[in-house]
Amino acid sequence: MKKHNYSAGPCILAQEVFEKAAQAVLDYNNSGLSILEISHRSKDFVAIIEQARALVLELLKLDPKEYTALFLSGGASHQFMMVPYNLMQTSGKAAYLDSGTWANGAIKEAAFFGETVVVGSSKDQNYNYIPKGYTVPEAVDYFHCTSNNTIYGTQMKEFPAAKVPVVCDMSSDIFSRVLDFSKFDLIYAGAQKNLGPAGTTLVVIKNRILGKSTRAIPSILDYEKQIKAQSMYNTPAVFAIYTSLLTLQWLKKQGGIAAIEKINNQKAELLYHEIDRNPLFEGTVRPEDRSTMNATFLLRNMAHAPIFEALCEAAGISGIKGHRSVGGYRASMYNALPIASVLVLVAVMQELESKV
Ligand SMILES: *Cc1c(COP(=O)(O)O)cnc(C)c1O
């Protein structure tokens, strides 16, 4: 039986994506070859990566003359280092918003390259809100923020005005809601949260921010060289990129980001409503900062945990355990999670209420 998969990442993808990807492993497009055994320089794969790169910009409504989409290797964490490597001047400075574990990881890596200015932090409350009321200084090379804090279940609803390039880690909410993506100069996202399987990272760059640093950059870490090589400086993650393309095509067929956002909001409202209504549960995040992607919540009485978890398991709910730094539960409701799965979880929460 197919589970109701609430895993935070790698995570659920659309069923039709799984089926098409599985078919391509056996025989890609009736070519007599598996997607796993074709050359990345073959006509077939070049068409795949070109379509994927173009579809990313189309869905984000970004001008392909101004922006470039790359599928790089190394995960979102790799971008923690690649961003300062490319964008920080030698002995430069960058501003960071500290909204959680991943933001912190990015700050630590940037410190290898220059000075980091933390403009706001919610560490004092174990990151249960988004820092607000800060200003982005002008004398920095860029400002970095994390749009959705996967571990803590907070999400930025607004982004600050900045006179410097804005860099955003959108790993866990890219393609989930409409934003004016042209306000961002560099967006990156590990594929495994809302785009595809693990193994590739999407980077979307406004071309004109590049070429400003005097730092010598090793070729494979140099965005300009990656752009020149059409995102194929070395062998890219062929299967992960193909499956990402299938997901992008699926998303377009659903009506794009605006259509999926409506469903994401319905799912989030259903679950948060139950968390607030049900006396056995409580949310961990300030209501105004709640993420539509990752809902974090606790049982008020931990003695109920074994019963709740057994009910979840019996209902086919998987991957709902909270991250160790928050505890409790985390329901990740990425684009491909059907509303029906949320209804099952809400029913289980109500069943628990009637049982204890
Ligand atoms: C998962 C995640 C990361 C880390 O991604 P990797 O691909 O494992 O390096 C970074 N940032 C955010 C917001 C994430 O959710």
mmCIF file of C-alpha atoms and ligand atoms in Angstrom:
data_model
loop_
_atom_site.group_PDB
_atom_site.id
_atom_site.type_symbol
_atom_site.label_atom_id
_atom_site.label_comp_id
_atom_site.label_asym_id
_atom_site.label_seq_id
_atom_site.Cartn_x
_atom_site.Cartn_y
_atom_site.Cartn_z
ATOM 1 C CA MET A 1 0.000 0.000 0.000
ATOM 2 C CA LYS A 2 1.266 3.481 -0.884
ATOM 3 C CA LYS A 3 2.055 5.398 2.325
ATOM 4 C CA HIS A 4 1.022 8.920 3.230
ATOM 5 C CA ASN A 5 4.556 10.233 3.077
ATOM 6 C CA TYR A 6 5.301 13.233 5.286
ATOM 7 C CA SER A 7 9.072 12.907 5.020
ATOM 8 C CA ALA A 8 10.992 16.196 5.135
ATOM 9 C CA GLY A 9 13.382 15.161 2.370
ATOM 10 C CA PRO A 10 14.024 13.216 0.276
ATOM 11 C CA CYS A 11 10.286 13.318 0.019
ATOM 12 C CA ILE A 12 7.187 12.390 -1.882
ATOM 13 C CA LEU A 13 7.036 13.116 -5.617
ATOM 14 C CA ALA A 14 3.995 12.800 -7.841
ATOM 15 C CA GLN A 15 3.016 9.180 -8.508
ATOM 16 C CA GLU A 16 3.140 9.767 -12.256
ATOM 17 C CA VAL A 17 6.722 11.024 -11.877
ATOM 18 C CA PHE A 18 7.703 7.795 -10.101
ATOM 19 C CA GLU A 19 6.110 5.766 -12.876
ATOM 20 C CA LYS A 20 7.732 7.675 -15.736
ATOM 21 C CA ALA A 21 11.126 7.653 -13.997
ATOM 22 C CA ALA A 22 10.821 3.898 -13.401
ATOM 23 C CA GLN A 23 9.984 3.329 -17.048
ATOM 24 C CA ALA A 24 12.964 5.437 -18.145
ATOM 25 C CA VAL A 25 15.278 3.292 -16.035
ATOM 26 C CA LEU A 26 14.139 0.280 -18.052
ATOM 27 C CA ASP A 27 13.971 1.940 -21.458
ATOM 28 C CA TYR A 28 14.256 5.660 -22.051
ATOM 29 C CA ASN A 29 11.778 6.843 -24.656
ATOM 30 C CA ASN A 30 11.846 3.531 -26.576
ATOM 31 C CA SER A 31 15.528 4.089 -27.341
ATOM 32 C CA GLY A 32 16.532 0.603 -26.212
ATOM 33 C CA LEU A 33 18.702 2.271 -23.562
ATOM 34 C CA SER A 34 18.166 3.020 -19.888
ATOM 35 C CA ILE A 35 18.342 6.637 -18.744
ATOM 36 C CA LEU A 36 21.125 5.360 -16.468
ATOM 37 C CA GLU A 37 23.365 4.307 -19.335
ATOM 38 C CA ILE A 38 23.126 7.164 -21.828
ATOM 39 C CA SER A 39 25.862 9.733 -22.307
ATOM 40 C CA HIS A 40 25.263 13.110 -20.728
ATOM 41 C CA ARG A 41 26.449 14.523 -24.082
ATOM 42 C CA SER A 42 23.853 12.541 -26.024
ATOM 43 C CA LYS A 43 21.103 14.345 -27.913
ATOM 44 C CA ASP A 44 18.541 12.810 -25.574
ATOM 45 C CA PHE A 45 20.115 14.099 -22.385
ATOM 46 C CA VAL A 46 21.057 17.505 -23.757
ATOM 47 C CA ALA A 47 17.361 17.923 -24.628
ATOM 48 C CA ILE A 48 16.396 16.882 -21.083
ATOM 49 C CA ILE A 49 18.652 19.349 -19.289
ATOM 50 C CA GLU A 50 17.819 22.185 -21.695
ATOM 51 C CA GLN A 51 14.086 21.631 -21.191
ATOM 52 C CA ALA A 52 14.520 21.453 -17.430
ATOM 53 C CA ARG A 53 16.549 24.669 -17.309
ATOM 54 C CA ALA A 54 14.024 26.496 -19.497
ATOM 55 C CA LEU A 55 11.010 25.194 -17.562
ATOM 56 C CA VAL A 56 12.486 26.376 -14.255
ATOM 57 C CA LEU A 57 12.637 29.962 -15.545
ATOM 58 C CA GLU A 58 9.199 29.683 -17.147
ATOM 59 C CA LEU A 59 7.556 28.466 -13.936
ATOM 60 C CA LEU A 60 9.344 31.122 -11.858
ATOM 61 C CA LYS A 61 8.394 33.747 -14.494
ATOM 62 C CA LEU A 62 11.986 34.869 -14.904
ATOM 63 C CA ASP A 63 13.405 36.348 -18.085
ATOM 64 C CA PRO A 64 15.836 33.883 -19.695
ATOM 65 C CA LYS A 65 17.877 36.820 -20.978
ATOM 66 C CA GLU A 66 18.503 37.953 -17.412
ATOM 67 C CA TYR A 67 18.620 34.709 -15.460
ATOM 68 C CA THR A 68 20.294 31.331 -15.884
ATOM 69 C CA ALA A 69 19.224 28.060 -14.285
ATOM 70 C CA LEU A 70 21.898 25.485 -13.442
ATOM 71 C CA PHE A 71 21.627 21.948 -12.112
ATOM 72 C CA LEU A 72 24.762 21.500 -10.035
ATOM 73 C CA SER A 73 26.025 18.670 -7.890
ATOM 74 C CA GLY A 74 26.763 18.727 -4.195
ATOM 75 C CA GLY A 75 23.503 19.586 -2.456
ATOM 76 C CA ALA A 76 22.250 22.864 -1.053
ATOM 77 C CA SER A 77 25.033 22.736 1.541
ATOM 78 C CA HIS A 78 27.517 23.027 -1.299
ATOM 79 C CA GLN A 79 25.980 26.398 -2.146
ATOM 80 C CA PHE A 80 26.714 27.595 1.407
ATOM 81 C CA MET A 81 30.333 27.735 0.190
ATOM 82 C CA MET A 82 29.860 28.426 -3.514
ATOM 83 C CA VAL A 83 27.842 31.607 -2.898
ATOM 84 C CA PRO A 84 30.545 33.422 -0.902
ATOM 85 C CA TYR A 85 33.271 31.996 -3.130
ATOM 86 C CA ASN A 86 31.692 33.720 -6.129
ATOM 87 C CA LEU A 87 29.998 36.747 -4.631
ATOM 88 C CA MET A 88 32.198 37.911 -1.764
ATOM 89 C CA GLN A 89 35.061 40.236 -2.518
ATOM 90 C CA THR A 90 38.450 39.292 -1.114
ATOM 91 C CA SER A 91 38.260 40.710 2.407
ATOM 92 C CA GLY A 92 34.579 41.368 1.726
ATOM 93 C CA LYS A 93 31.479 41.262 3.893
ATOM 94 C CA ALA A 94 28.063 39.658 3.566
ATOM 95 C CA ALA A 95 24.836 40.000 5.569
ATOM 96 C CA TYR A 96 22.952 36.908 6.761
ATOM 97 C CA LEU A 97 19.616 36.300 8.433
ATOM 98 C CA ASP A 98 19.932 33.594 11.077
ATOM 99 C CA SER A 99 16.596 31.780 11.002
ATOM 100 C CA GLY A 100 17.709 28.238 11.804
ATOM 101 C CA THR A 101 20.109 25.369 11.363
ATOM 102 C CA TRP A 102 20.510 25.732 7.608
ATOM 103 C CA ALA A 103 20.970 29.496 7.776
ATOM 104 C CA ASN A 104 23.601 28.849 10.406
ATOM 105 C CA GLY A 105 25.363 26.378 8.161
ATOM 106 C CA ALA A 106 25.499 29.021 5.437
ATOM 107 C CA ILE A 107 26.910 31.613 7.864
ATOM 108 C CA LYS A 108 29.647 29.242 9.042
ATOM 109 C CA GLU A 109 30.814 28.514 5.507
ATOM 110 C CA ALA A 110 30.780 32.185 4.481
ATOM 111 C CA ALA A 111 33.133 32.907 7.368
ATOM 112 C CA PHE A 112 35.846 31.016 5.451
ATOM 113 C CA PHE A 113 35.764 33.773 2.827
ATOM 114 C CA GLY A 114 35.196 37.019 4.689
ATOM 115 C CA GLU A 115 33.202 38.790 7.336
ATOM 116 C CA THR A 116 29.617 37.822 8.057
ATOM 117 C CA VAL A 117 27.158 40.314 9.525
ATOM 118 C CA VAL A 118 24.174 38.616 11.164
ATOM 119 C CA VAL A 119 21.360 41.147 10.762
ATOM 120 C CA GLY A 120 18.758 39.225 12.728
ATOM 121 C CA SER A 121 18.393 35.950 14.603
ATOM 122 C CA SER A 122 15.638 33.954 16.260
ATOM 123 C CA LYS A 123 18.031 31.664 18.064
ATOM 124 C CA ASP A 124 16.838 33.030 21.434
ATOM 125 C CA GLN A 125 13.507 31.172 20.999
ATOM 126 C CA ASN A 126 14.875 28.031 19.351
ATOM 127 C CA TYR A 127 14.025 29.560 15.962
ATOM 128 C CA ASN A 128 10.261 29.405 16.440
ATOM 129 C CA TYR A 129 9.734 32.700 14.578
ATOM 130 C CA ILE A 130 11.187 34.662 11.675
ATOM 131 C CA PRO A 131 13.371 37.614 12.733
ATOM 132 C CA LYS A 132 11.840 40.914 11.625
ATOM 133 C CA GLY A 133 12.521 44.639 11.796
ATOM 134 C CA TYR A 134 16.148 44.410 10.715
ATOM 135 C CA THR A 135 17.765 46.395 7.939
ATOM 136 C CA VAL A 136 20.120 45.086 5.322
ATOM 137 C CA PRO A 137 23.275 47.203 5.309
ATOM 138 C CA GLU A 138 24.432 48.695 2.023
ATOM 139 C CA ALA A 139 28.145 48.083 2.490
ATOM 140 C CA VAL A 140 27.963 44.312 2.020
ATOM 141 C CA ASP A 141 28.482 42.146 -1.055
ATOM 142 C CA TYR A 142 25.101 40.416 -0.690
ATOM 143 C CA PHE A 143 22.286 39.500 1.712
ATOM 144 C CA HIS A 144 21.465 35.832 2.353
ATOM 145 C CA CYS A 145 18.233 34.426 3.767
ATOM 146 C CA THR A 146 16.393 31.096 3.994
ATOM 147 C CA SER A 147 12.810 31.279 2.750
ATOM 148 C CA ASN A 148 11.580 28.201 4.609
ATOM 149 C CA ASN A 149 13.130 26.660 7.694
ATOM 150 C CA THR A 150 12.525 22.988 7.124
ATOM 151 C CA ILE A 151 13.504 21.906 10.634
ATOM 152 C CA TYR A 152 11.642 24.541 12.659
ATOM 153 C CA GLY A 153 8.580 24.960 10.447
ATOM 154 C CA THR A 154 8.872 28.707 9.901
ATOM 155 C CA GLN A 155 8.550 30.493 6.571
ATOM 156 C CA MET A 156 9.360 34.037 5.461
ATOM 157 C CA LYS A 157 6.164 35.708 4.238
ATOM 158 C CA GLU A 158 7.955 38.931 3.336
ATOM 159 C CA PHE A 159 11.440 39.687 2.136
ATOM 160 C CA PRO A 160 13.367 42.829 3.063
ATOM 161 C CA ALA A 161 14.149 45.606 0.624
ATOM 162 C CA ALA A 162 17.860 45.471 -0.107
ATOM 163 C CA LYS A 163 20.187 47.545 -2.245
ATOM 164 C CA VAL A 164 22.593 44.617 -2.519
ATOM 165 C CA PRO A 165 22.111 41.269 -4.298
ATOM 166 C CA VAL A 166 19.613 39.040 -2.462
ATOM 167 C CA VAL A 167 20.538 35.365 -2.184
ATOM 168 C CA CYS A 168 17.929 32.905 -0.957
ATOM 169 C CA ASP A 169 18.088 29.260 0.071
ATOM 170 C CA MET A 170 14.667 28.051 -1.122
ATOM 171 C CA SER A 171 15.412 24.350 -0.727
ATOM 172 C CA SER A 172 12.177 23.463 1.004
ATOM 173 C CA ASP A 173 9.622 25.781 -0.561
ATOM 174 C CA ILE A 174 10.682 26.518 -4.115
ATOM 175 C CA PHE A 175 7.800 26.111 -6.592
ATOM 176 C CA SER A 176 5.323 25.986 -3.703
ATOM 177 C CA ARG A 177 4.031 29.581 -3.716
ATOM 178 C CA VAL A 178 3.940 32.623 -5.928
ATOM 179 C CA LEU A 179 6.654 35.166 -5.181
ATOM 180 C CA ASP A 180 8.150 37.914 -7.282
ATOM 181 C CA PHE A 181 11.222 35.829 -8.027
ATOM 182 C CA SER A 182 12.794 38.721 -9.935
ATOM 183 C CA LYS A 183 13.472 40.331 -6.531
ATOM 184 C CA PHE A 184 16.082 37.651 -5.956
ATOM 185 C CA ASP A 185 19.525 37.645 -7.528
ATOM 186 C CA LEU A 186 20.467 34.105 -6.679
ATOM 187 C CA ILE A 187 18.153 31.290 -5.598
ATOM 188 C CA TYR A 188 19.312 27.803 -4.736
ATOM 189 C CA ALA A 189 17.480 24.651 -3.753
ATOM 190 C CA GLY A 190 18.510 21.076 -3.126
ATOM 191 C CA ALA A 191 16.243 19.060 -5.433
ATOM 192 C CA GLN A 192 15.123 16.526 -2.854
ATOM 193 C CA LYS A 193 12.524 18.707 -1.090
ATOM 194 C CA ASN A 194 10.160 19.835 -3.797
ATOM 195 C CA LEU A 195 11.777 19.210 -7.150
ATOM 196 C CA GLY A 196 13.117 15.711 -7.528
ATOM 197 C CA PRO A 197 15.327 13.050 -5.996
ATOM 198 C CA ALA A 198 18.528 13.794 -4.093
ATOM 199 C CA GLY A 199 21.617 14.339 -6.195
ATOM 200 C CA THR A 200 21.271 17.711 -7.837
ATOM 201 C CA THR A 201 20.824 21.297 -6.715
ATOM 202 C CA LEU A 202 19.038 23.975 -8.657
ATOM 203 C CA VAL A 203 20.787 27.350 -8.832
ATOM 204 C CA VAL A 204 19.066 30.299 -10.510
ATOM 205 C CA ILE A 205 21.338 33.292 -11.041
ATOM 206 C CA LYS A 206 20.823 36.807 -12.297
ATOM 207 C CA ASN A 207 23.665 36.943 -14.772
ATOM 208 C CA ARG A 208 24.687 40.490 -14.082
ATOM 209 C CA ILE A 209 25.709 39.898 -10.460
ATOM 210 C CA LEU A 210 28.583 37.691 -11.580
ATOM 211 C CA GLY A 211 32.098 38.695 -12.526
ATOM 212 C CA LYS A 212 32.440 41.292 -9.766
ATOM 213 C CA SER A 213 34.745 39.440 -7.406
ATOM 214 C CA THR A 214 38.495 39.535 -7.874
ATOM 215 C CA ARG A 215 38.864 36.209 -6.100
ATOM 216 C CA ALA A 216 40.402 33.320 -8.035
ATOM 217 C CA ILE A 217 37.789 30.558 -8.166
ATOM 218 C CA PRO A 218 38.471 26.884 -8.986
ATOM 219 C CA SER A 219 36.678 26.069 -12.240
ATOM 220 C CA ILE A 220 34.060 23.654 -10.980
ATOM 221 C CA LEU A 221 33.001 26.132 -8.284
ATOM 222 C CA ASP A 222 32.789 29.079 -10.651
ATOM 223 C CA TYR A 223 29.202 29.992 -11.651
ATOM 224 C CA GLU A 224 30.423 31.744 -14.790
ATOM 225 C CA LYS A 225 32.239 28.632 -15.969
ATOM 226 C CA GLN A 226 29.201 26.496 -15.165
ATOM 227 C CA ILE A 227 27.004 28.850 -17.194
ATOM 228 C CA LYS A 228 29.431 28.804 -20.103
ATOM 229 C CA ALA A 229 29.441 25.000 -20.007
ATOM 230 C CA GLN A 230 25.594 24.939 -20.126
ATOM 231 C CA SER A 231 25.440 23.325 -16.677
ATOM 232 C CA MET A 232 27.629 20.446 -17.917
ATOM 233 C CA TYR A 233 31.098 21.388 -16.769
ATOM 234 C CA ASN A 234 31.383 17.772 -15.675
ATOM 235 C CA THR A 235 28.981 14.826 -15.773
ATOM 236 C CA PRO A 236 25.765 16.109 -14.224
ATOM 237 C CA ALA A 237 23.393 13.978 -12.122
ATOM 238 C CA VAL A 238 21.581 12.581 -15.162
ATOM 239 C CA PHE A 239 18.836 10.632 -13.398
ATOM 240 C CA ALA A 240 18.137 13.299 -10.766
ATOM 241 C CA ILE A 241 17.874 15.956 -13.465
ATOM 242 C CA TYR A 242 15.589 13.804 -15.609
ATOM 243 C CA THR A 243 13.290 13.157 -12.643
ATOM 244 C CA SER A 244 13.340 16.878 -11.817
ATOM 245 C CA LEU A 245 12.217 17.594 -15.381
ATOM 246 C CA LEU A 246 9.330 15.143 -14.937
ATOM 247 C CA THR A 247 8.343 16.979 -11.754
ATOM 248 C CA LEU A 248 8.523 20.380 -13.460
ATOM 249 C CA GLN A 249 6.337 19.058 -16.302
ATOM 250 C CA TRP A 250 3.888 17.645 -13.771
ATOM 251 C CA LEU A 251 3.773 21.010 -11.994
ATOM 252 C CA LYS A 252 3.097 22.857 -15.245
ATOM 253 C CA LYS A 253 0.258 20.445 -15.981
ATOM 254 C CA GLN A 254 -1.280 21.168 -12.554
ATOM 255 C CA GLY A 255 -1.465 24.833 -13.578
ATOM 256 C CA GLY A 256 1.942 25.974 -12.363
ATOM 257 C CA ILE A 257 2.926 27.581 -9.079
ATOM 258 C CA ALA A 258 -0.282 29.629 -8.587
ATOM 259 C CA ALA A 259 -2.442 26.502 -8.846
ATOM 260 C CA ILE A 260 -0.279 24.390 -6.539
ATOM 261 C CA GLU A 261 -0.098 27.254 -4.026
ATOM 262 C CA LYS A 262 -3.884 27.136 -3.602
ATOM 263 C CA ILE A 263 -3.743 23.446 -2.778
ATOM 264 C CA ASN A 264 -0.742 23.930 -0.491
ATOM 265 C CA ASN A 265 -2.680 26.603 1.419
ATOM 266 C CA GLN A 266 -5.690 24.295 1.769
ATOM 267 C CA LYS A 267 -3.505 21.487 3.107
ATOM 268 C CA ALA A 268 -1.773 23.801 5.589
ATOM 269 C CA GLU A 269 -5.074 25.301 6.758
ATOM 270 C CA LEU A 270 -6.577 21.855 7.334
ATOM 271 C CA LEU A 271 -3.670 20.679 9.448
ATOM 272 C CA TYR A 272 -3.020 23.875 11.432
ATOM 273 C CA HIS A 273 -6.725 24.177 12.129
ATOM 274 C CA GLU A 274 -6.670 20.719 13.714
ATOM 275 C CA ILE A 275 -3.459 21.425 15.646
ATOM 276 C CA ASP A 276 -5.140 24.529 17.121
ATOM 277 C CA ARG A 277 -8.531 22.932 17.691
ATOM 278 C CA ASN A 278 -7.457 19.609 19.144
ATOM 279 C CA PRO A 279 -6.703 19.982 22.878
ATOM 280 C CA LEU A 280 -4.121 17.170 22.721
ATOM 281 C CA PHE A 281 -1.782 19.061 20.354
ATOM 282 C CA GLU A 282 0.025 22.365 20.142
ATOM 283 C CA GLY A 283 1.991 24.081 17.392
ATOM 284 C CA THR A 284 5.603 25.093 17.986
ATOM 285 C CA VAL A 285 5.746 28.186 15.776
ATOM 286 C CA ARG A 286 4.295 31.703 16.024
ATOM 287 C CA PRO A 287 1.123 31.541 13.904
ATOM 288 C CA GLU A 288 2.118 34.362 11.529
ATOM 289 C CA ASP A 289 5.365 32.603 10.614
ATOM 290 C CA ARG A 290 4.004 29.099 10.121
ATOM 291 C CA SER A 291 5.320 27.242 7.123
ATOM 292 C CA THR A 292 2.889 25.849 4.573
ATOM 293 C CA MET A 293 5.477 23.162 3.781
ATOM 294 C CA ASN A 294 6.634 21.829 7.170
ATOM 295 C CA ALA A 295 4.172 21.918 10.066
ATOM 296 C CA THR A 296 5.800 21.275 13.445
ATOM 297 C CA PHE A 297 3.698 20.322 16.452
ATOM 298 C CA LEU A 298 3.829 18.604 19.820
ATOM 299 C CA LEU A 299 1.615 16.378 21.888
ATOM 300 C CA ARG A 300 0.799 18.218 25.119
ATOM 301 C CA ASN A 301 1.076 14.962 27.011
ATOM 302 C CA MET A 302 3.961 12.763 25.908
ATOM 303 C CA ALA A 303 2.211 9.742 27.428
ATOM 304 C CA HIS A 304 -0.063 9.838 24.369
ATOM 305 C CA ALA A 305 2.867 9.430 21.972
ATOM 306 C CA PRO A 306 2.844 5.614 21.689
ATOM 307 C CA ILE A 307 -0.908 5.573 20.916
ATOM 308 C CA PHE A 308 -0.647 8.434 18.421
ATOM 309 C CA GLU A 309 2.305 6.819 16.670
ATOM 310 C CA ALA A 310 0.563 3.453 16.501
ATOM 311 C CA LEU A 311 -2.526 5.094 14.995
ATOM 312 C CA CYS A 312 -0.330 6.878 12.445
ATOM 313 C CA GLU A 313 1.345 3.657 11.493
ATOM 314 C CA ALA A 314 -1.935 1.793 11.166
ATOM 315 C CA ALA A 315 -3.225 4.563 8.875
ATOM 316 C CA GLY A 316 -0.150 4.315 6.647
ATOM 317 C CA ILE A 317 1.342 7.650 7.744
ATOM 318 C CA SER A 318 5.093 7.741 7.331
ATOM 319 C CA GLY A 319 7.912 10.200 8.112
ATOM 320 C CA ILE A 320 6.145 12.351 10.672
ATOM 321 C CA LYS A 321 8.694 12.300 13.494
ATOM 322 C CA GLY A 322 10.070 15.763 14.297
ATOM 323 C CA HIS A 323 13.688 16.752 13.822
ATOM 324 C CA ARG A 324 15.778 16.039 16.907
ATOM 325 C CA SER A 325 16.354 19.759 17.549
ATOM 326 C CA VAL A 326 12.619 20.444 17.928
ATOM 327 C CA GLY A 327 11.184 17.081 18.981
ATOM 328 C CA GLY A 328 7.524 16.210 18.587
ATOM 329 C CA TYR A 329 6.212 15.877 15.056
ATOM 330 C CA ARG A 330 6.766 17.441 11.679
ATOM 331 C CA ALA A 331 4.381 16.972 8.797
ATOM 332 C CA SER A 332 6.035 17.984 5.539
ATOM 333 C CA MET A 333 3.398 18.835 2.958
ATOM 334 C CA TYR A 334 5.351 19.343 -0.225
ATOM 335 C CA ASN A 335 3.661 19.928 -3.596
ATOM 336 C CA ALA A 336 3.150 16.250 -4.377
ATOM 337 C CA LEU A 337 1.460 15.353 -1.064
ATOM 338 C CA PRO A 338 -2.246 14.918 -1.822
ATOM 339 C CA ILE A 339 -4.940 16.621 0.271
ATOM 340 C CA ALA A 340 -6.262 13.107 0.957
ATOM 341 C CA SER A 341 -3.104 12.396 2.991
ATOM 342 C CA VAL A 342 -3.726 15.464 5.151
ATOM 343 C CA LEU A 343 -7.319 14.356 5.736
ATOM 344 C CA VAL A 344 -6.006 10.995 6.964
ATOM 345 C CA LEU A 345 -3.628 12.684 9.422
ATOM 346 C CA VAL A 346 -6.385 14.989 10.711
ATOM 347 C CA ALA A 347 -8.669 11.967 11.158
ATOM 348 C CA VAL A 348 -5.949 10.192 13.161
ATOM 349 C CA MET A 349 -5.525 13.240 15.417
ATOM 350 C CA GLN A 350 -9.288 13.209 16.017
ATOM 351 C CA GLU A 351 -9.288 9.493 16.637
ATOM 352 C CA LEU A 352 -6.622 9.981 19.300
ATOM 353 C CA GLU A 353 -8.792 12.630 20.944
ATOM 354 C CA SER A 354 -11.728 10.246 21.087
ATOM 355 C CA LYS A 355 -9.588 7.430 22.503
ATOM 356 C CA VAL A 356 -7.737 9.057 25.413
HETATM 357 C C1 LIG B 1 17.633 20.234 3.335
HETATM 358 C C2 LIG B 1 18.090 21.636 3.341
HETATM 359 C C3 LIG B 1 19.430 21.985 3.099
HETATM 360 C C4 LIG B 1 20.516 20.959 2.893
HETATM 361 O O1 LIG B 1 20.385 20.346 1.680
HETATM 362 P P1 LIG B 1 21.496 19.291 1.150
HETATM 363 O O2 LIG B 1 21.086 19.122 -0.271
HETATM 364 O O3 LIG B 1 21.352 18.080 1.980
HETATM 365 O O4 LIG B 1 22.822 19.928 1.301
HETATM 366 C C5 LIG B 1 19.747 23.321 3.070
HETATM 367 N N1 LIG B 1 18.823 24.269 3.272
HETATM 368 C C6 LIG B 1 17.530 23.973 3.515
HETATM 369 C C7 LIG B 1 16.547 25.075 3.735
HETATM 370 C C8 LIG B 1 17.127 22.652 3.563
HETATM 371 O O5 LIG B 1 15.838 22.350 3.815
#
